[in-house]
Coordinates of C-alpha atoms and ligand atoms in Angstrom, one line a residue:
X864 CA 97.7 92.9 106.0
X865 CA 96.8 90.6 103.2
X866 CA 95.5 92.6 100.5
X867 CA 94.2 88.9 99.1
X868 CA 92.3 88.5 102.3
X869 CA 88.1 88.1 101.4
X870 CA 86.0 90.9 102.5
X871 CA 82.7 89.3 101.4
X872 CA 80.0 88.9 103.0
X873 CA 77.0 86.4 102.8
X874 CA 73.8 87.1 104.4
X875 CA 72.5 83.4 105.3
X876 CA 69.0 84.5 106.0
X877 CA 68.7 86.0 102.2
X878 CA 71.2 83.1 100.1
X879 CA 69.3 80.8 98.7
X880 CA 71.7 78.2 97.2
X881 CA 71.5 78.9 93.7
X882 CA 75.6 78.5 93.6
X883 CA 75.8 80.9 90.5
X884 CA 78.4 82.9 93.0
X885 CA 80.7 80.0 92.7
X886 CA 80.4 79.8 89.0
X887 CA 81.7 83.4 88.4
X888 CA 84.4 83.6 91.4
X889 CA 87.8 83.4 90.1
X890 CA 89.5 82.9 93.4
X891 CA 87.5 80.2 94.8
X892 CA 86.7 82.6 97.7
X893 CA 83.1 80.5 97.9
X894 CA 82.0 77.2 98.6
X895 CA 78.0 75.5 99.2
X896 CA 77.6 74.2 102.5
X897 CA 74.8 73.0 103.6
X898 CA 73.0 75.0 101.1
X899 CA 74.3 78.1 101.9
X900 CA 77.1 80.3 100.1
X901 CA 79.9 80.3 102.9
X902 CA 83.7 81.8 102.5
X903 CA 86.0 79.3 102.5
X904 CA 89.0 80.3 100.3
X905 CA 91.9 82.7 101.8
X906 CA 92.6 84.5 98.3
X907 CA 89.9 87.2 97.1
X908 CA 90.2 89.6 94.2
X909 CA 87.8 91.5 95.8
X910 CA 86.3 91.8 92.3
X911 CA 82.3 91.5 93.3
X912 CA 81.8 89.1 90.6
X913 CA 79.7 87.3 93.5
X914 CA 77.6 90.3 94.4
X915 CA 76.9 91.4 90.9
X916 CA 75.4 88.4 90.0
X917 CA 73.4 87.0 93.0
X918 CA 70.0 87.0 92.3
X919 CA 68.7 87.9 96.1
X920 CA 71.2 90.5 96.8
X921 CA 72.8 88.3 99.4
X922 CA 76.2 89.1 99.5
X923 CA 78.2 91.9 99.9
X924 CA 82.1 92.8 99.1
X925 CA 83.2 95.0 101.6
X926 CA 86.5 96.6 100.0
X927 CA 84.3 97.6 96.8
X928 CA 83.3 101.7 97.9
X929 CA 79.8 102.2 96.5
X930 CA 80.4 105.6 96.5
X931 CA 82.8 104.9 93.3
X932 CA 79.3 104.2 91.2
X933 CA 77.7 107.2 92.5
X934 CA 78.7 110.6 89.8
X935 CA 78.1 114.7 90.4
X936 CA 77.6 115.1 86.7
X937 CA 75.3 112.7 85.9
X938 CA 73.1 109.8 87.2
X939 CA 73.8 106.3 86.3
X940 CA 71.5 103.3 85.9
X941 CA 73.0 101.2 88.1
X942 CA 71.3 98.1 86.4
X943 CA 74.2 95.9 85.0
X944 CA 74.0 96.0 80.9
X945 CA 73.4 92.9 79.3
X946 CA 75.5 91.4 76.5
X947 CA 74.5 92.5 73.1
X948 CA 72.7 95.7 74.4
X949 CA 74.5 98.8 73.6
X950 CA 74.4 100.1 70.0
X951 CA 77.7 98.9 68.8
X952 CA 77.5 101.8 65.9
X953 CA 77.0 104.2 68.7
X954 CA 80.3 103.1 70.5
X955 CA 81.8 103.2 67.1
X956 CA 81.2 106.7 66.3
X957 CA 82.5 107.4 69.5
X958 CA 85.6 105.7 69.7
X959 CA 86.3 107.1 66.1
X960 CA 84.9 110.6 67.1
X961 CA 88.0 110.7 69.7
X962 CA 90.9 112.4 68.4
X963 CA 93.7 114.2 70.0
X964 CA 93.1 117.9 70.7
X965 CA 95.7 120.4 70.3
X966 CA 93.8 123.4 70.6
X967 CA 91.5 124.4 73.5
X968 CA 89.6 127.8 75.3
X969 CA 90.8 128.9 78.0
X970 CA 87.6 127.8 80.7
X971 CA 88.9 125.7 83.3
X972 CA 88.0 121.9 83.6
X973 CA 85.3 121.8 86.6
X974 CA 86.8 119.7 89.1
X975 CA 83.5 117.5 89.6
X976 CA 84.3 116.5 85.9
X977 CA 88.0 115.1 86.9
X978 CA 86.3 113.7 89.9
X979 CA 83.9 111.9 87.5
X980 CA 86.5 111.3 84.9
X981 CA 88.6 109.2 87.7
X982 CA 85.4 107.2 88.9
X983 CA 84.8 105.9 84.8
X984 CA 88.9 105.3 84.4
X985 CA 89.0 102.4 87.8
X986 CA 86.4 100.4 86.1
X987 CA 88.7 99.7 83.6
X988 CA 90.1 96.1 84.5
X989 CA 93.5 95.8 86.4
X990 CA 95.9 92.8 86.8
X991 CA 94.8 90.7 89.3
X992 CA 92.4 93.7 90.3
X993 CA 95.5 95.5 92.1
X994 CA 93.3 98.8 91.1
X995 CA 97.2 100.5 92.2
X996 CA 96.6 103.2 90.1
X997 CA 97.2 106.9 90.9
X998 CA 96.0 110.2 89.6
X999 CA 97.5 113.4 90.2
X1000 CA 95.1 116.3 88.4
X1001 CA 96.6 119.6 87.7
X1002 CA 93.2 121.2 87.8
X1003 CA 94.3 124.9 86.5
X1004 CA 96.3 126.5 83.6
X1005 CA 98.5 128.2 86.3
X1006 CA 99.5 124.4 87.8
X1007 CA 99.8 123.2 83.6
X1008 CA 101.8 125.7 82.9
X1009 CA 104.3 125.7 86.2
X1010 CA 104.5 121.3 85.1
X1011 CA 105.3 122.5 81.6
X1012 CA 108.1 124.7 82.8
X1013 CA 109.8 121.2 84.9
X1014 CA 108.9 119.7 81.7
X1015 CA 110.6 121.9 79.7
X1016 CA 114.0 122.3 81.6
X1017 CA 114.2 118.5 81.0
X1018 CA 114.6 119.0 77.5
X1019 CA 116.4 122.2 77.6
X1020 CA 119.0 119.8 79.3
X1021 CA 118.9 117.1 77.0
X1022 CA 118.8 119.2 73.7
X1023 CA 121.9 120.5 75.3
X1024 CA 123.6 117.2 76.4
X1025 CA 122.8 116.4 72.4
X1026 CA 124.1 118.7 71.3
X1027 CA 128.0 117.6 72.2
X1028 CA 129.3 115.5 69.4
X1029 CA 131.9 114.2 71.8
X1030 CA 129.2 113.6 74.8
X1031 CA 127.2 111.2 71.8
X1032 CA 129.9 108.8 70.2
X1033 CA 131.5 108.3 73.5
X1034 CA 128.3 107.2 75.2
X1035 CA 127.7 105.0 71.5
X1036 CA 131.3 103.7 72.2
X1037 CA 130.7 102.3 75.4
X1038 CA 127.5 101.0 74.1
X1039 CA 124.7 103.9 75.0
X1040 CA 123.2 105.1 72.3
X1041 CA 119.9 105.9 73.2
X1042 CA 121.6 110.1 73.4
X1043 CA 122.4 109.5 69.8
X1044 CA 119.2 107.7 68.9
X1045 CA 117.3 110.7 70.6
X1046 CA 119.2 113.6 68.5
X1047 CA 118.7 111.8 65.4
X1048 CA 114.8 111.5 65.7
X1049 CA 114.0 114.3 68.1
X1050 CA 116.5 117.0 68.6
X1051 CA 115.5 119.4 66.1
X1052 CA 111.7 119.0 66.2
X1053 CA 112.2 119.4 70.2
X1054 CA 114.4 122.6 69.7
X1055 CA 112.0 124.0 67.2
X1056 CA 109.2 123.6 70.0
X1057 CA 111.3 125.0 72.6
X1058 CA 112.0 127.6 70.9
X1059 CA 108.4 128.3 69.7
X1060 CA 107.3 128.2 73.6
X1061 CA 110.3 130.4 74.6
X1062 CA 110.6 133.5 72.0
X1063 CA 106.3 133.0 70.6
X1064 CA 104.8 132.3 74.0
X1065 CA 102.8 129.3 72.5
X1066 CA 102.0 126.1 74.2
X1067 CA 103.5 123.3 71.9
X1068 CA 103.6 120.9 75.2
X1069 CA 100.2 121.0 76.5
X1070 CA 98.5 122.9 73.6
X1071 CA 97.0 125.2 76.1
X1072 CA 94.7 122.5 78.0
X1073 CA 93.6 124.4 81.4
X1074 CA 93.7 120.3 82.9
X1075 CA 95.9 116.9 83.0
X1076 CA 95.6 113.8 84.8
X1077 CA 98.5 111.9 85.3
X1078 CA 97.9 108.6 85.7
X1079 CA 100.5 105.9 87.1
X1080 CA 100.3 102.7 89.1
X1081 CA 102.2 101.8 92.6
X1082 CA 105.5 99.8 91.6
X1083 CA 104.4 96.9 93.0
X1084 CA 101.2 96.4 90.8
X1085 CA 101.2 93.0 89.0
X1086 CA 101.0 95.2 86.1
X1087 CA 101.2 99.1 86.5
X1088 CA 101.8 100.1 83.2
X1089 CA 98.9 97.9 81.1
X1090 CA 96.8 99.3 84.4
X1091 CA 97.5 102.8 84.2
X1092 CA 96.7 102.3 80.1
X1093 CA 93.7 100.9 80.3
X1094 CA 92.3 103.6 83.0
X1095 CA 93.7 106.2 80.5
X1096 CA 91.8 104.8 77.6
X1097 CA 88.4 104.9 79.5
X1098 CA 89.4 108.8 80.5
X1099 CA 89.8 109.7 76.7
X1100 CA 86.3 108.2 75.4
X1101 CA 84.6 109.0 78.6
X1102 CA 86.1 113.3 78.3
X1103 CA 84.7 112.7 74.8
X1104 CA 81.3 112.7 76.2
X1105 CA 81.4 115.1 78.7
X1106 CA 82.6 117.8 75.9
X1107 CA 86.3 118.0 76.4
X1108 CA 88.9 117.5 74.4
X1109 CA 92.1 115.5 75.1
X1110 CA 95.5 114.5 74.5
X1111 CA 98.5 111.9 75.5
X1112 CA 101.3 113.8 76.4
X1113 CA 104.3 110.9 75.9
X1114 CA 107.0 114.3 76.1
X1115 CA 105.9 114.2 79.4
X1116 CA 105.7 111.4 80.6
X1117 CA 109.4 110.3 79.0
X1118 CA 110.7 113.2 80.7
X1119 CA 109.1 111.7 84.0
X1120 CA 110.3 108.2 82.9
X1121 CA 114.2 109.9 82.7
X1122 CA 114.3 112.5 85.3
X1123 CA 112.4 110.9 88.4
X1124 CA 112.8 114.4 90.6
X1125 CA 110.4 116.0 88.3
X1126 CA 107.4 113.8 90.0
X1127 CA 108.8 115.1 93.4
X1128 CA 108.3 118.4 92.9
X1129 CA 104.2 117.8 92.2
X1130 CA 104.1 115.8 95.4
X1131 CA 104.1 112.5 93.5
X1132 CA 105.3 110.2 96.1
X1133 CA 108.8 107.6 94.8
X1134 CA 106.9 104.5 95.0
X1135 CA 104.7 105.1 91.9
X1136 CA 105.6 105.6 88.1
X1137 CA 103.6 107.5 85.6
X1138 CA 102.4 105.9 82.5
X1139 CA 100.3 108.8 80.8
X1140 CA 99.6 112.2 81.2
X1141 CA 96.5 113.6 79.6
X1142 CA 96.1 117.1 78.9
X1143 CA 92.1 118.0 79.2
X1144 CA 90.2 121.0 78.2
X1145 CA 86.7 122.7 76.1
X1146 CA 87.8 122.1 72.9
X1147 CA 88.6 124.8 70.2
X1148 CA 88.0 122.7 67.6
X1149 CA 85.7 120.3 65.6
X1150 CA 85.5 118.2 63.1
X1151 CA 83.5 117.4 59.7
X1152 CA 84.0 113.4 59.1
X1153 CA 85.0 110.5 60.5
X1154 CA 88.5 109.7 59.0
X1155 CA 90.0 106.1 58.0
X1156 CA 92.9 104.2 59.8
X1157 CA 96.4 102.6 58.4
X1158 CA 95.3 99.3 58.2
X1159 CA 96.7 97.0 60.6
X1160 CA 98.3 93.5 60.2
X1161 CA 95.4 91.2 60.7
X1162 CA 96.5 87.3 61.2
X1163 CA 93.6 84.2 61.8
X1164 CA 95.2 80.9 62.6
Ligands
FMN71 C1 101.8 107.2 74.0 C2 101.3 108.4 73.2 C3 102.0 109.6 73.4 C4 101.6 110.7 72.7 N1 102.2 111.9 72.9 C5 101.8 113.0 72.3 C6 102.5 114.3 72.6 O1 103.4 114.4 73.4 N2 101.9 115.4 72.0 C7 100.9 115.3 71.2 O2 100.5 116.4 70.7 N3 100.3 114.2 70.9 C8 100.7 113.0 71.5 N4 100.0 111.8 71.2 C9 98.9 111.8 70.4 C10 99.2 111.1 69.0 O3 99.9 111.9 68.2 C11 97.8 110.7 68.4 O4 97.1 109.8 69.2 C12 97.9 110.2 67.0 O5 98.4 111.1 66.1 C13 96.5 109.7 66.4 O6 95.6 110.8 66.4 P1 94.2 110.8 67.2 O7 94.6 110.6 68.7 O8 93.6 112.0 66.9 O9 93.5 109.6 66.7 C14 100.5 110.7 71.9 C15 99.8 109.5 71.7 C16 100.2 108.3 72.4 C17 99.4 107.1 72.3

């Protein structure tokens, strides 16, 4: 089946002409005939750019799931939000009240919140609107903690592998040096951690978070892994709200990058790759103050 193929609908009896479908349709998917909206193009996003924006409630895209607007922890006005009319200073504050957490209680994360979580991260925009992205939740500590023990056999193995001074400037000598680029820049701070986990029972993977979402894209997305980001970022503001804290976890997700039988073994199926895990939880920590950022390079042409 062609996922391209147009699902919209146009009810003839309620379109009244206007046209403004045709002016926001990036596919062409509508033309005016003889007044009336009709589908004519082959190639639909399936966005609903057409159905947002008619005025008589006219048309309808059948491959968008209504139920994907519809939350269990809160209500949303469903009425679209014009330009110009959010606080910008409170979307500040959040965006800069977001930091990583790296301590957290032990109460779980209620699953209606992941649910909720997963229905804010899709609306995120997708290349070419694939919307191929995956999430895998690890809704307990137990299932965190049984991860963070594939997780940490990973680099158990590497530290090991990096550990042989032959192993490193014979892989440099035939040109692979990413072993010897790893045991410069991570080895000790990734023994130190390992060690810490092993002999002091603490959680320097997943900080003690009692959730994660891993998010990743099917292979054949236009463009899984600015996808999978974008739903990630909408995941971290949006916990922010609902109270919990969070934080990327790029250990794991380079260990799922190397070693792709760790993904197996949570029933993550070949054909997708995960881009970010984010460890969630009820925060044991706050904050005073908003702090500053490096400051970027800036350039205007
Ligand atoms: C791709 C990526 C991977 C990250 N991996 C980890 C990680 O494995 N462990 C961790 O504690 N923090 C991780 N972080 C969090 C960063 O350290 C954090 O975002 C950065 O220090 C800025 O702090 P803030 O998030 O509080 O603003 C990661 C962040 C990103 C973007």
């Amino acid at each position: 089946m062609n996922l391209r193929n147009p699902t919209t609908i146009v009810d003839p009896d309620k379109c009244t002409g206007c046209g403004i479908c045709l002016g926001v349709c990036p596919s062409d998917t509508l033309s005016l005939i003889n007044g009336v909206a009709v589908v004519t193009g082959e190639n639909s996003l399936s966005c609903g750019h057409c159905m947002a924006v008619c005025p008589t409630d006219a048309i309808e895209v059948k491959a968008l799931d209504s139920e994907m607007t519809s939350f269990e922890t809160f209500s949303l006005e469903k009425k679209w939000m014009k330009f110009g009319d959010f606080p910008t200073k409170d979307l500040a504050r959040l965006i800069m009240s977001r930091r990583s957490c790296r301590n957290f209680k032990n109460n779980s994360v209620e699953p209606e919140i992941l649910r909720d979580l997963i229905k804010l991260a899709v609306f995120a925009p997708s290349g070419t609107n694939s919307q191929g992205w995956t999430f895998t939740c690890l809704s307990s500590r137990q299932a965190v903690l049984n991860f963070g023990v594939t997780i940490k056999q990973f680099f158990q193995n590497l530290n090991k592998k990096a550990e042989n001074l032959f192993l490193r400037n014979g892989l440099k000598l035939v040109g692979i040096k990413a072993l010897d680029a790893y045991y410069k820049e991570y080895y000790a701070s990734v023994k130190t951690a390992m060690d810490e986990m092993e002999n002091k029972g603490l959680d320097r993977l997943f900080h003690g978070a009692t959730a994660c979402i891993l998010i990743g894209s099917d292979k054949k997305a236009s463009c899984p892994k600015e996808d999978a980001m974008l739903a990630t970022g909408n995941i971290l503001l949006a916990a922010h709200t609902m109270g919990l804290g969070s934080c990327l976890i790029g250990f794991a997700v380079e260990a799922m990058k190397a070693d792709k039988t760790i993904q197996g073994k949570i029933d993550i199926p070949n054909g997708e790759n995960i881009y970010a895990v984010i460890a969630l939880g009820y925060p044991d920590e706050t904050y005073k103050s908003i702090t500053g950022r490096k400051k970027p390079i800036i350039r205007f042409k």
